[in-house]
Amino acid sequence: MRNLIYFLLLPLLFYPLYFLAVNIVDSIMGDQQLINWLYFDSKHKLLFTFINDWKSSLPVMYGVYLILVKPLHFLSSKLFFGSFWLEYILAIIIVVSASYLFGFREISLVANGLAIVIILFFVNISEYIYKSIRR
Amino acid sequence: MKLKILILSLAVVSWISAVSAENYSWIIGGGPTKYNSQVQIERNVKWAGEVISNRSANSILKIFYTDGDDPEPDVINYKDRDMKDRQYLFDMIFGGPDVFPTFFTNHTINALSGSTHPDNLLPSLKKDFAKLTDNDTALILYNGHGWGNSTDYGLNNFRLWTEKPLTVYEFEKLLGNIPDSVPTRFILTQCFSGGFSRLIHQGAAGDTLELKGKRCGFMAESATREAEGCSSSLTVGQYRDYTTYMFAALDGKTRLGEPLAYNPDLNNDGKVSLREAHLYTLGNAYSNDLSRSTSEYYLEQWEPWYLRWLPRDKRSKSSVFTDIQKVIIENNKLPGVIALDASALRKLKFEKQKIFHGIKKDFRTLKNRIKMIQFGMIEALQKKYPGIKNAYKNKFKDYRDETTQSIFKFLLASEQAKKLNELFMEKDKLDLTLLDAERALTQVERVERMGKLSKLDSLFPVFSKQTVKDNYQKIIGCENTFL
């Protein structure tokens, strides 16, 4: 039951993390869309858009979770802690390659990459805590 | 022999059907009441009708306007403020701070198909739509007023004669009478017209990317904003709505016969399509309108979660919207840096907003001063002529003409009335300044919007599914048709 809740709830937090990461990049190097929205557009509409996007992203986020993150859960603690950084490097390579293949060559690549890294960081920390507790 | 006859008959039938292809156009024009049916709308409707008739081959044009053939006055005209005008002088004192000297006339549009009252308009359109065949085209131009609905844009509506609303949902149902094979174009200039972008979907649904038939359109404004036609430009002059620019591009010259800023024919095929005219309008219109087309709406509807907050990349530089952004910046002498630097754009928007709100505040203060003087004058008059306020409402019917005339002479000579008139003149000037500030702000908002569209336009081919791409091309194909 605890596992089920853990698996089901974790991907729900991925989109907010993605949102945060992408907007950090966009605010520093891009069009500052979120800042502009907060200044000039409706907050109510922003919340509505956020919730809708969050719902739309769930299939992808669960997919990401199952492919990239879930296998970690079956690793032994020793292997997991040992591969902590290797996993980051692998994830970034996957993101960069995929982004390039899809046609992104510039700033959006940085945004996507950072988003994935932040999500992975979050997942790893939660996995770290989970495994530490079970030890 | 039989085969030859059959082939010959088929050839004749296909030739006849090709020849009989017609371009049907309907103009629905005028305001919902005579008090809100401005002469500027009438002028634009006449002009648009002329452009359609001249530019559209095999065109069949029908015009519906306000009360149809009813000889009663249905158009409001504006005139200069003149204190010696007795009616105006009384209006100036009793009529509130927004009063403007007006007079009413009957419209002068010929060959009318009747009133825009739904009892006439809807059955007529239904009948006409049902007659359309595969090779025909349909163009619907609405040049009037509209209301919005903040909770459901499908309830945004046309304000037809006698204030009867026709919502997006109802209009879509009406368009359902047109065969799906007929390219159906609509040009809508009213406030909140962006809500009508949904007409491209079955049932005017707001949450689908599926299309219904071959529909496309051009709207003066978003679903949430008032159009230029609802602004003070109507009273203080300088009226320019979406039609003013769109039809100038289609006609190759402005309504006053002046040349265009540049040739809107982007693909140099010698003809200006509706889309080319719209793109010209986006770049050149100095108005309050943030105009949009159904293809732009479709891009915005499509925008997936994983692209929404991503910045623009290099490929957006080749988008047509980036070119339009440059035109807006050049035309309005805005700093070029705003196309690239979001902080600079925001700073400029804040500046323009500050100017606009500052003038708006001055405007409110001035209106309050006018109200105060009006109040003081009415109080003083009430003491001298008890019940004069009600008498004014009843158009002085209970007063003898000599009495009314003596009140008029007394008021004409009064210092307060002169002061009031000066304030009204000042208000008109400030109104123009306010209008200009709003237009200047809109130009910055347009630069911002073009940036967003250039991002979507450049990412769409990379990330959209084939069916969605096909749908988009279908809309673009429809928008690229001619009058």
Coordinates of C-alpha atoms in Angstrom, one line a residue:
Chain A
M1 CA 0.0 0.0 0.0
R2 CA 2.8 2.4 1.0
N3 CA 4.6 1.5 -2.3
L4 CA 1.4 2.1 -4.3
I5 CA 0.8 5.5 -2.8
Y6 CA 4.5 6.3 -3.4
F7 CA 4.4 5.3 -7.1
L8 CA 1.1 7.0 -7.8
L9 CA 1.7 10.3 -6.0
L10 CA 5.3 10.9 -7.0
P11 CA 4.6 11.7 -10.7
L12 CA 1.9 14.1 -9.8
L13 CA 4.6 16.4 -8.6
F14 CA 6.6 16.3 -11.8
Y15 CA 4.7 18.9 -13.7
P16 CA 5.0 21.6 -11.1
L17 CA 8.7 20.9 -11.0
Y18 CA 8.9 21.0 -14.8
F19 CA 6.9 24.3 -14.7
L20 CA 9.4 25.7 -12.2
A21 CA 12.4 24.6 -14.1
V22 CA 11.3 25.8 -17.5
N23 CA 10.2 29.2 -16.1
I24 CA 13.5 29.7 -14.4
V25 CA 15.3 29.3 -17.8
D26 CA 12.6 31.4 -19.6
S27 CA 12.9 34.2 -17.0
I28 CA 16.6 34.3 -17.1
M29 CA 17.3 33.8 -20.8
G30 CA 14.0 33.8 -22.6
D31 CA 10.7 35.7 -23.0
Q32 CA 9.8 35.9 -19.3
Q33 CA 6.4 34.7 -20.1
L34 CA 5.4 33.8 -16.5
I35 CA 6.5 37.2 -15.2
N36 CA 4.6 39.0 -17.9
W37 CA 1.5 36.9 -17.2
L38 CA 1.7 37.7 -13.5
Y39 CA 1.9 41.4 -14.3
F40 CA -0.6 41.8 -17.1
D41 CA -2.8 38.7 -17.3
S42 CA -5.5 37.1 -15.2
K43 CA -4.2 35.0 -12.2
H44 CA -7.4 33.0 -12.4
K45 CA -6.6 32.1 -16.0
L46 CA -3.1 31.1 -15.0
L47 CA -4.3 28.7 -12.4
F48 CA -6.8 27.2 -14.9
T49 CA -4.1 26.8 -17.5
F50 CA -1.7 25.3 -14.9
I51 CA -4.2 22.7 -13.8
N52 CA -5.1 21.8 -17.4
D53 CA -1.5 21.5 -18.4
W54 CA -0.8 19.5 -15.3
K55 CA -3.6 17.1 -16.3
S56 CA -2.4 16.8 -19.9
S57 CA 1.2 16.2 -18.7
L58 CA 0.3 13.2 -16.5
P59 CA 0.5 10.4 -19.1
V60 CA 4.0 11.6 -20.1
M61 CA 5.0 12.1 -16.5
Y62 CA 3.9 8.6 -15.5
G63 CA 5.8 7.3 -18.6
V64 CA 8.9 9.2 -17.6
Y65 CA 8.5 7.8 -14.2
L66 CA 8.1 4.2 -15.3
I67 CA 10.9 4.3 -17.8
L68 CA 13.5 6.5 -16.1
V69 CA 12.7 6.3 -12.4
K70 CA 10.9 3.2 -11.5
P71 CA 13.8 0.8 -12.4
L72 CA 15.8 2.6 -9.7
H73 CA 13.3 1.3 -7.1
F74 CA 14.3 -2.2 -7.9
L75 CA 18.0 -1.5 -7.6
S76 CA 19.7 -2.5 -4.4
S77 CA 20.5 0.3 -2.1
K78 CA 24.2 -0.2 -2.8
L79 CA 23.7 0.0 -6.6
F80 CA 21.3 2.9 -6.3
F81 CA 23.7 5.1 -4.2
G82 CA 26.6 4.0 -6.5
S83 CA 24.8 5.0 -9.7
F84 CA 23.4 8.3 -8.3
W85 CA 25.5 10.6 -10.5
L86 CA 25.8 8.2 -13.4
E87 CA 22.0 8.4 -13.7
Y88 CA 22.1 12.2 -14.0
I89 CA 24.7 12.0 -16.8
L90 CA 22.7 9.4 -18.6
A91 CA 19.5 11.5 -18.3
I92 CA 21.1 14.6 -19.6
I93 CA 22.6 12.7 -22.6
I94 CA 19.1 11.3 -23.3
V95 CA 17.5 14.7 -23.0
V96 CA 20.1 16.4 -25.2
S97 CA 19.9 13.7 -27.9
A98 CA 16.1 13.6 -27.9
S99 CA 15.8 17.4 -28.0
Y100 CA 18.3 17.6 -30.9
L101 CA 16.4 14.9 -32.8
F102 CA 13.1 16.8 -32.2
G103 CA 14.6 19.9 -33.6
F104 CA 15.5 21.9 -30.6
R105 CA 18.9 23.4 -30.8
E106 CA 18.9 26.4 -28.6
I107 CA 17.5 27.8 -25.4
S108 CA 14.5 25.4 -25.2
L109 CA 17.0 22.6 -24.9
V110 CA 18.5 24.2 -21.8
A111 CA 15.0 24.6 -20.4
N112 CA 14.0 21.0 -21.1
G113 CA 17.3 19.7 -19.8
L114 CA 17.1 21.7 -16.6
A115 CA 13.5 20.5 -16.1
I116 CA 14.5 16.9 -16.4
V117 CA 17.5 17.3 -14.1
I118 CA 15.3 19.0 -11.5
I119 CA 12.7 16.3 -11.7
L120 CA 15.3 13.6 -11.4
F121 CA 16.9 15.3 -8.5
F122 CA 13.5 15.4 -6.7
V123 CA 12.9 11.7 -7.5
N124 CA 16.3 10.7 -6.4
I125 CA 16.0 12.5 -3.2
S126 CA 12.7 10.9 -2.5
E127 CA 14.0 7.5 -3.5
Y128 CA 17.1 8.2 -1.3
I129 CA 14.9 8.9 1.7
Y130 CA 12.7 5.9 0.9
K131 CA 15.6 3.5 0.7
S132 CA 17.3 5.1 3.8
I133 CA 14.1 4.5 5.8
R134 CA 13.9 0.9 4.7
R135 CA 17.5 0.2 5.5
Chain B
M1 CA -22.0 6.1 -79.6
K2 CA -23.8 5.9 -76.2
L3 CA -20.5 6.2 -74.4
K4 CA -19.6 9.3 -76.4
I5 CA -23.0 10.9 -75.5
L6 CA -22.4 10.0 -71.9
I7 CA -18.9 11.5 -71.8
L8 CA -20.2 14.6 -73.7
S9 CA -23.1 15.0 -71.2
L10 CA -20.7 14.6 -68.3
A11 CA -18.4 17.2 -69.7
V12 CA -21.3 19.6 -70.2
V13 CA -22.6 19.1 -66.7
S14 CA -19.2 19.7 -65.2
W15 CA -18.7 22.8 -67.3
I16 CA -22.1 24.2 -66.3
S17 CA -21.4 23.5 -62.6
A18 CA -17.9 25.1 -62.9
V19 CA -19.4 28.1 -64.7
S20 CA -22.2 28.5 -62.2
A21 CA -19.8 28.7 -59.2
E22 CA -20.7 31.9 -57.3
N23 CA -19.1 33.9 -54.6
Y24 CA -21.8 34.7 -52.1
S25 CA -21.3 37.5 -49.6
W26 CA -23.5 38.7 -46.8
I27 CA -23.0 41.9 -44.9
I28 CA -24.7 42.2 -41.6
G29 CA -24.4 45.8 -40.4
G30 CA -25.4 48.5 -38.1
G31 CA -26.0 48.8 -34.4
P32 CA -28.7 47.3 -32.2
T33 CA -30.6 50.6 -31.7
K34 CA -30.5 54.0 -33.4
Y35 CA -28.6 55.3 -30.4
N36 CA -25.8 52.9 -31.1
S37 CA -25.8 52.6 -34.8
Q38 CA -23.1 55.1 -35.8
V39 CA -22.8 56.7 -39.2
Q40 CA -19.2 55.4 -39.3
I41 CA -20.5 51.8 -39.4
E42 CA -22.8 52.8 -42.3
R43 CA -19.9 54.3 -44.2
N44 CA -17.8 51.2 -43.7
V45 CA -20.6 48.9 -44.7
K46 CA -21.2 50.8 -48.0
W47 CA -17.5 50.8 -48.7
A48 CA -17.0 47.1 -47.9
G49 CA -20.0 46.4 -50.2
E50 CA -18.4 48.3 -53.0
V51 CA -15.1 46.6 -52.6
I52 CA -16.7 43.1 -52.6
S53 CA -18.8 44.0 -55.7
N54 CA -15.8 45.4 -57.6
R55 CA -13.2 42.8 -56.5
S56 CA -15.2 39.6 -56.4
A57 CA -15.8 37.8 -59.6
N58 CA -19.3 36.3 -59.9
S59 CA -20.3 37.9 -56.7
I60 CA -23.7 37.9 -55.2
L61 CA -24.0 40.4 -52.4
K62 CA -26.7 40.7 -49.8
I63 CA -26.8 43.5 -47.2
F64 CA -28.8 43.4 -44.0
Y65 CA -28.8 46.7 -42.1
T66 CA -30.4 47.8 -38.8
D67 CA -34.2 48.2 -39.4
G68 CA -34.1 47.4 -43.2
D69 CA -36.4 49.5 -45.3
D70 CA -38.2 51.2 -42.4
P71 CA -38.0 54.9 -43.1
E72 CA -37.6 55.8 -39.4
P73 CA -34.2 57.2 -38.5
D74 CA -31.8 54.4 -37.5
V75 CA -28.4 56.0 -37.7
I76 CA -26.7 58.3 -35.2
N77 CA -24.6 61.2 -36.5
Y78 CA -22.3 63.5 -34.5
K79 CA -21.9 67.2 -35.0
D80 CA -19.8 70.0 -33.5
R81 CA -20.6 71.4 -30.0
D82 CA -22.5 74.6 -30.5
M83 CA -24.0 76.4 -27.5
K84 CA -26.4 78.3 -29.7
D85 CA -28.1 75.0 -30.6
R86 CA -30.9 75.1 -28.1
Q87 CA -31.3 71.4 -27.7
Y88 CA -27.6 70.9 -27.2
L89 CA -27.4 73.6 -24.6
F90 CA -30.1 71.9 -22.5
D91 CA -28.4 68.5 -23.1
M92 CA -25.1 70.0 -22.0
I93 CA -26.6 70.9 -18.6
F94 CA -29.1 68.1 -18.0
G95 CA -27.6 65.3 -20.1
G96 CA -24.7 64.1 -17.9
P97 CA -20.9 64.3 -18.6
D98 CA -20.9 62.1 -21.7
V99 CA -23.3 64.1 -23.7
F100 CA -22.5 64.8 -27.3
P101 CA -24.5 66.7 -29.9
T102 CA -26.1 64.2 -32.2
F103 CA -28.8 63.9 -34.9
F104 CA -30.5 60.9 -36.4
T105 CA -30.9 60.0 -40.0
N106 CA -32.2 57.0 -42.0
H107 CA -29.5 54.9 -43.5
T108 CA -28.7 55.3 -47.2
I109 CA -27.7 51.8 -48.1
N110 CA -29.3 50.6 -51.3
A111 CA -30.4 47.2 -52.4
L112 CA -31.1 46.0 -48.9
S113 CA -32.1 42.5 -48.0
G114 CA -33.9 43.7 -44.9
S115 CA -33.4 44.2 -41.3
T116 CA -30.8 42.5 -39.0
H117 CA -33.6 41.6 -36.7
P118 CA -33.4 37.8 -36.1
D119 CA -36.9 37.3 -37.4
N120 CA -35.8 38.5 -40.8
L121 CA -32.1 37.7 -40.8
L122 CA -32.0 34.1 -39.6
P123 CA -34.6 32.7 -42.0
S124 CA -33.1 34.6 -44.9
L125 CA -29.6 33.4 -44.2
K126 CA -30.8 29.8 -43.5
K127 CA -32.5 29.8 -46.9
D128 CA -29.5 31.3 -48.7
F129 CA -27.0 28.9 -47.0
A130 CA -29.0 25.9 -48.0
K131 CA -28.8 26.9 -51.6
L132 CA -25.0 26.8 -51.8
T133 CA -23.4 24.2 -53.9
D134 CA -19.9 22.6 -53.9
N135 CA -18.2 25.2 -56.2
D136 CA -19.6 28.3 -54.4
T137 CA -17.8 30.3 -51.7
A138 CA -19.4 32.1 -48.8
L139 CA -18.2 35.3 -47.1
I140 CA -20.0 36.8 -44.1
L141 CA -19.0 40.3 -42.9
Y142 CA -20.5 41.5 -39.6
N143 CA -20.0 45.2 -39.0
G144 CA -21.8 46.1 -35.9
H145 CA -21.6 45.7 -32.1
G146 CA -21.2 42.8 -29.8
W147 CA -21.3 41.7 -26.2
G148 CA -18.9 39.3 -24.4
N149 CA -19.4 36.6 -21.8
S150 CA -16.5 36.1 -19.3
T151 CA -17.5 32.6 -18.3
D152 CA -18.3 31.1 -21.7
Y153 CA -17.0 32.7 -24.9
G154 CA -19.5 30.7 -26.8
L155 CA -22.1 33.1 -25.4
N156 CA -20.3 36.1 -26.9
N157 CA -22.8 37.6 -29.4
F158 CA -23.8 39.8 -32.2
R159 CA -26.1 42.6 -31.1
L160 CA -28.8 42.5 -33.8
W161 CA -31.5 45.1 -34.3
T162 CA -33.6 45.9 -31.2
E163 CA -30.8 44.4 -29.0
K164 CA -31.5 40.8 -30.0
P165 CA -28.4 38.7 -29.3
L166 CA -27.1 36.0 -31.7
T167 CA -24.5 33.9 -29.8
V168 CA -21.6 32.0 -31.2
Y169 CA -23.4 28.7 -30.6
E170 CA -26.5 29.9 -32.4
F171 CA -24.5 31.3 -35.3
E172 CA -22.5 28.0 -35.6
K173 CA -25.8 26.2 -35.8
L174 CA -26.9 28.5 -38.6
L175 CA -23.6 27.9 -40.5
G176 CA -24.4 24.2 -40.3
N177 CA -26.8 24.8 -43.2
I178 CA -23.8 25.4 -45.5
P179 CA -22.4 22.3 -47.1
D180 CA -19.1 21.2 -45.6
S181 CA -17.4 21.5 -49.1
V182 CA -18.1 25.2 -49.4
P183 CA -15.3 27.5 -48.1
T184 CA -17.0 29.7 -45.5
R185 CA -15.2 32.8 -44.5
F186 CA -16.2 35.3 -41.9
I187 CA -14.9 38.8 -41.1
L188 CA -16.1 40.1 -37.7
T189 CA -15.4 43.5 -36.4
Q190 CA -17.4 43.8 -33.2
C191 CA -16.2 43.8 -29.6
F192 CA -15.3 40.4 -28.1
S193 CA -15.3 38.9 -31.6
G194 CA -12.5 36.5 -30.8
G195 CA -15.1 34.2 -29.2
F196 CA -16.3 33.6 -32.7
S197 CA -13.0 31.8 -33.6
R198 CA -14.7 28.7 -32.3
L199 CA -17.0 28.7 -35.4
I200 CA -14.4 26.4 -37.1
H201 CA -15.5 23.6 -34.7
Q202 CA -18.7 21.6 -34.7
G203 CA -21.0 23.1 -32.1
A204 CA -18.5 25.9 -31.5
A205 CA -16.8 23.7 -29.0
G206 CA -13.9 25.4 -27.2
D207 CA -11.9 22.2 -26.4
T208 CA -11.3 20.5 -29.7
L209 CA -8.9 20.6 -32.6
E210 CA -11.3 18.9 -34.9
L211 CA -12.7 21.1 -37.7
K212 CA -16.2 21.4 -39.2
G213 CA -16.3 22.0 -42.9
K214 CA -14.0 24.5 -44.6
R215 CA -14.5 27.4 -42.3
C216 CA -12.1 30.2 -41.4
G217 CA -12.4 33.8 -40.2
F218 CA -10.8 37.1 -39.2
M219 CA -11.8 38.8 -36.0
A220 CA -11.1 42.4 -34.9
E221 CA -10.5 41.5 -31.2
S222 CA -10.0 38.8 -28.6
A223 CA -12.9 37.2 -26.8
T224 CA -12.3 39.5 -23.8
R225 CA -11.6 42.9 -25.2
E226 CA -13.7 45.7 -26.6
A227 CA -12.9 46.6 -30.2
E228 CA -11.9 50.1 -31.5
G229 CA -15.5 50.5 -32.7
C230 CA -16.7 50.7 -29.1
S231 CA -14.2 53.4 -28.2
S232 CA -14.6 57.1 -28.1
S233 CA -13.2 57.2 -31.6
L234 CA -16.8 57.1 -32.7
T235 CA -17.6 60.5 -31.2
V236 CA -14.3 62.3 -31.4
G237 CA -13.5 61.3 -35.0
Q238 CA -10.6 59.3 -36.4
Y239 CA -12.7 56.2 -36.4
R240 CA -10.9 53.2 -37.8
D241 CA -12.0 49.7 -37.2
Y242 CA -10.7 46.3 -38.5
T243 CA -12.6 46.8 -41.8
T244 CA -10.8 50.1 -42.4
Y245 CA -7.5 48.3 -42.8
M246 CA -8.6 44.8 -44.0
F247 CA -10.7 46.2 -46.9
A248 CA -8.0 48.8 -47.8
A249 CA -5.6 45.9 -48.3
L250 CA -8.1 44.0 -50.3
D251 CA -8.9 47.0 -52.5
G252 CA -5.3 48.1 -52.9
K253 CA -6.1 51.6 -51.5
T254 CA -7.6 53.2 -48.4
R255 CA -11.2 54.2 -48.2
L256 CA -10.2 57.8 -49.0
G257 CA -8.3 56.6 -52.0
E258 CA -4.8 56.9 -50.5
P259 CA -2.1 54.4 -51.4
L260 CA -1.2 51.6 -49.0
A261 CA 1.9 51.5 -46.8
Y262 CA 3.2 48.6 -48.9
N263 CA 2.0 45.9 -51.2
P264 CA 0.1 43.3 -49.1
D265 CA 0.5 40.6 -51.8
L266 CA 3.1 38.5 -49.9
N267 CA 3.4 35.7 -52.5
N268 CA 3.4 38.1 -55.5
D269 CA 0.6 36.2 -57.3
G270 CA -1.0 39.5 -58.3
K271 CA -4.0 39.0 -56.0
V272 CA -4.5 39.8 -52.3
S273 CA -6.0 37.0 -50.3
L274 CA -8.0 37.5 -47.1
R275 CA -5.0 36.2 -45.1
E276 CA -2.6 38.6 -46.8
A277 CA -5.0 41.4 -46.1
H278 CA -5.2 40.3 -42.4
L279 CA -1.4 40.1 -42.1
Y280 CA -1.2 43.6 -43.6
T281 CA -3.8 44.8 -41.0
L282 CA -1.8 43.2 -38.1
G283 CA 1.3 45.2 -39.2
N284 CA -0.3 48.5 -40.1
A285 CA -3.4 49.1 -38.1
Y286 CA -2.9 51.9 -35.7
S287 CA -6.0 51.1 -33.6
N288 CA -7.0 49.6 -30.3
D289 CA -7.7 46.2 -31.9
L290 CA -5.6 43.1 -31.2
S291 CA -6.9 41.4 -34.4
R292 CA -6.6 37.6 -35.0
S293 CA -7.5 34.9 -37.5
T294 CA -8.8 31.4 -37.0
S295 CA -5.4 29.9 -37.9
E296 CA -3.8 32.0 -35.1
Y297 CA -6.5 30.8 -32.8
Y298 CA -5.9 27.2 -33.9
L299 CA -2.2 27.6 -33.1
E300 CA -3.0 28.9 -29.6
Q301 CA -5.5 26.1 -29.1
W302 CA -3.0 23.5 -30.1
E303 CA -0.1 24.8 -27.9
P304 CA 0.8 21.8 -25.7
W305 CA 1.8 22.0 -22.1
Y306 CA 5.5 21.2 -22.9
L307 CA 5.8 24.2 -25.2
R308 CA 3.7 26.8 -23.3
W309 CA 6.5 28.2 -21.2
L310 CA 9.4 27.5 -23.5
P311 CA 11.2 30.5 -24.9
R312 CA 11.4 31.2 -28.6
D313 CA 14.2 29.6 -30.5
K314 CA 16.2 30.6 -33.6
R315 CA 13.6 29.2 -36.1
S316 CA 11.0 31.7 -35.0
K317 CA 13.1 34.3 -36.8
S318 CA 11.8 32.9 -40.1
S319 CA 8.2 33.2 -39.1
V320 CA 5.9 35.6 -40.9
F321 CA 4.9 37.0 -37.4
T322 CA 8.5 38.0 -36.8
D323 CA 8.3 40.1 -40.0
I324 CA 5.0 41.7 -38.8
Q325 CA 6.6 42.4 -35.5
K326 CA 9.4 44.3 -37.3
V327 CA 6.8 46.3 -39.3
I328 CA 4.9 47.3 -36.1
I329 CA 8.2 48.3 -34.4
E330 CA 9.2 50.4 -37.5
N331 CA 5.8 51.9 -38.1
N332 CA 5.5 53.1 -34.5
K333 CA 9.1 54.0 -34.0
L334 CA 9.4 51.7 -31.1
P335 CA 12.9 50.6 -29.8
G336 CA 14.0 47.6 -31.7
V337 CA 15.3 45.9 -28.6
I338 CA 11.8 45.1 -27.4
A339 CA 11.6 42.3 -30.1
L340 CA 14.4 40.5 -28.3
D341 CA 14.5 41.7 -24.7
A342 CA 11.5 40.7 -22.6
S343 CA 12.4 43.1 -19.8
A344 CA 12.6 46.1 -22.3
L345 CA 9.2 45.1 -23.7
R346 CA 7.7 44.9 -20.3
K347 CA 9.2 48.2 -19.2
L348 CA 7.8 49.9 -22.3
K349 CA 4.4 48.3 -21.7
F350 CA 4.4 49.7 -18.2
E351 CA 5.3 53.1 -19.5
K352 CA 2.5 53.1 -22.0
Q353 CA 0.1 51.7 -19.4
K354 CA 1.2 54.5 -16.9
I355 CA 0.6 57.2 -19.6
F356 CA -2.8 55.6 -20.4
H357 CA -4.0 55.3 -16.8
G358 CA -2.7 58.8 -16.0
I359 CA -4.8 60.3 -18.8
K360 CA -7.7 58.1 -17.8
K361 CA -7.5 59.6 -14.3
D362 CA -7.4 63.1 -15.7
F363 CA -10.4 62.3 -17.8
R364 CA -12.3 61.0 -14.8
T365 CA -11.4 64.2 -12.8
L366 CA -12.6 66.3 -15.7
K367 CA -15.8 64.4 -15.9
N368 CA -16.4 65.0 -12.2
R369 CA -15.8 68.7 -12.6
I370 CA -18.4 68.7 -15.4
K371 CA -20.8 66.8 -13.2
M372 CA -20.3 69.3 -10.3
I373 CA -21.0 72.3 -12.6
Q374 CA -24.0 70.5 -14.1
F375 CA -25.3 69.7 -10.6
G376 CA -24.9 73.3 -9.4
M377 CA -26.6 74.7 -12.5
I378 CA -29.5 72.3 -12.2
E379 CA -29.9 73.2 -8.5
A380 CA -30.0 76.9 -9.3
L381 CA -32.4 76.4 -12.2
Q382 CA -34.7 74.2 -10.0
K383 CA -35.0 77.1 -7.6
K384 CA -36.0 79.5 -10.4
Y385 CA -38.1 77.0 -12.4
P386 CA -39.3 74.2 -10.1
G387 CA -39.6 70.9 -11.9
I388 CA -37.4 71.9 -14.8
K389 CA -35.4 68.6 -14.6
N390 CA -38.6 66.6 -15.3
A391 CA -39.6 69.2 -17.9
Y392 CA -36.3 68.6 -19.7
K393 CA -37.0 64.8 -19.7
N394 CA -40.4 65.5 -21.2
K395 CA -38.7 67.8 -23.8
F396 CA -40.4 70.9 -22.3
K397 CA -43.8 69.8 -23.5
D398 CA -45.5 71.4 -20.6
Y399 CA -43.7 74.7 -21.1
R400 CA -44.7 77.5 -23.4
D401 CA -42.1 78.0 -26.2
E402 CA -41.5 81.6 -25.0
T403 CA -40.6 80.3 -21.5
T404 CA -38.3 77.7 -22.9
Q405 CA -36.7 80.4 -25.1
S406 CA -36.2 82.7 -22.2
I407 CA -34.5 79.9 -20.2
F408 CA -32.3 79.2 -23.2
K409 CA -31.3 82.9 -23.5
F410 CA -30.7 83.1 -19.8
L411 CA -28.4 80.0 -19.9
L412 CA -26.7 81.1 -23.1
A413 CA -25.6 84.3 -21.4
S414 CA -24.5 82.6 -18.1
E415 CA -20.8 82.3 -17.3
Q416 CA -21.3 78.8 -15.9
A417 CA -22.7 77.5 -19.2
K418 CA -19.7 79.0 -21.0
K419 CA -17.4 77.4 -18.5
L420 CA -19.2 74.1 -18.9
N421 CA -18.9 74.3 -22.7
E422 CA -15.1 74.9 -22.3
L423 CA -14.8 71.9 -20.1
F424 CA -16.7 69.8 -22.7
M425 CA -14.3 71.0 -25.4
E426 CA -11.4 70.2 -23.1
K427 CA -12.9 66.7 -22.5
D428 CA -13.0 66.1 -26.3
K429 CA -9.4 66.9 -26.6
L430 CA -8.5 64.7 -23.7
D431 CA -10.6 62.0 -25.2
L432 CA -8.5 62.1 -28.3
T433 CA -5.3 62.0 -26.2
L434 CA -6.7 59.0 -24.3
L435 CA -7.6 57.2 -27.5
D436 CA -4.1 57.8 -28.8
A437 CA -2.5 56.5 -25.6
E438 CA -4.7 53.4 -25.8
R439 CA -3.7 52.8 -29.4
A440 CA 0.0 53.3 -28.5
L441 CA -0.3 50.7 -25.7
T442 CA -2.0 48.3 -28.1
Q443 CA 1.0 48.5 -30.5
V444 CA 3.3 47.3 -27.7
E445 CA 0.8 44.5 -26.9
R446 CA 0.7 43.6 -30.6
V447 CA 4.5 43.3 -30.6
E448 CA 4.2 40.9 -27.6
R449 CA 1.5 38.9 -29.3
M450 CA 3.5 38.6 -32.6
G451 CA 6.4 37.2 -30.5
K452 CA 4.2 34.6 -29.0
L453 CA 2.7 33.7 -32.4
S454 CA 6.2 33.4 -34.0
K455 CA 7.1 30.9 -31.4
L456 CA 4.0 28.8 -32.0
D457 CA 4.2 29.1 -35.7
S458 CA 7.8 27.9 -35.8
L459 CA 7.3 25.0 -33.3
F460 CA 4.0 23.8 -34.9
P461 CA 5.6 21.9 -37.8
V462 CA 8.0 20.2 -35.4
F463 CA 5.7 19.0 -32.7
S464 CA 2.2 18.7 -34.1
K465 CA 0.6 15.4 -35.3
Q466 CA -0.1 14.9 -39.0
T467 CA -3.9 15.2 -38.5
V468 CA -3.5 18.5 -36.7
K469 CA -1.1 19.7 -39.4
D470 CA -3.6 18.8 -42.1
N471 CA -6.3 20.7 -40.2
Y472 CA -4.1 23.8 -39.9
Q473 CA -3.3 23.7 -43.6
K474 CA -7.1 23.4 -44.3
I475 CA -7.7 26.6 -42.3
I476 CA -4.7 28.4 -44.0
G477 CA -6.1 27.2 -47.4
C478 CA -9.5 28.7 -46.5
E479 CA -7.9 32.0 -45.3
N480 CA -5.8 32.2 -48.5
T481 CA -8.9 32.5 -50.6
F482 CA -10.1 35.7 -52.2
L483 CA -13.1 38.0 -52.0

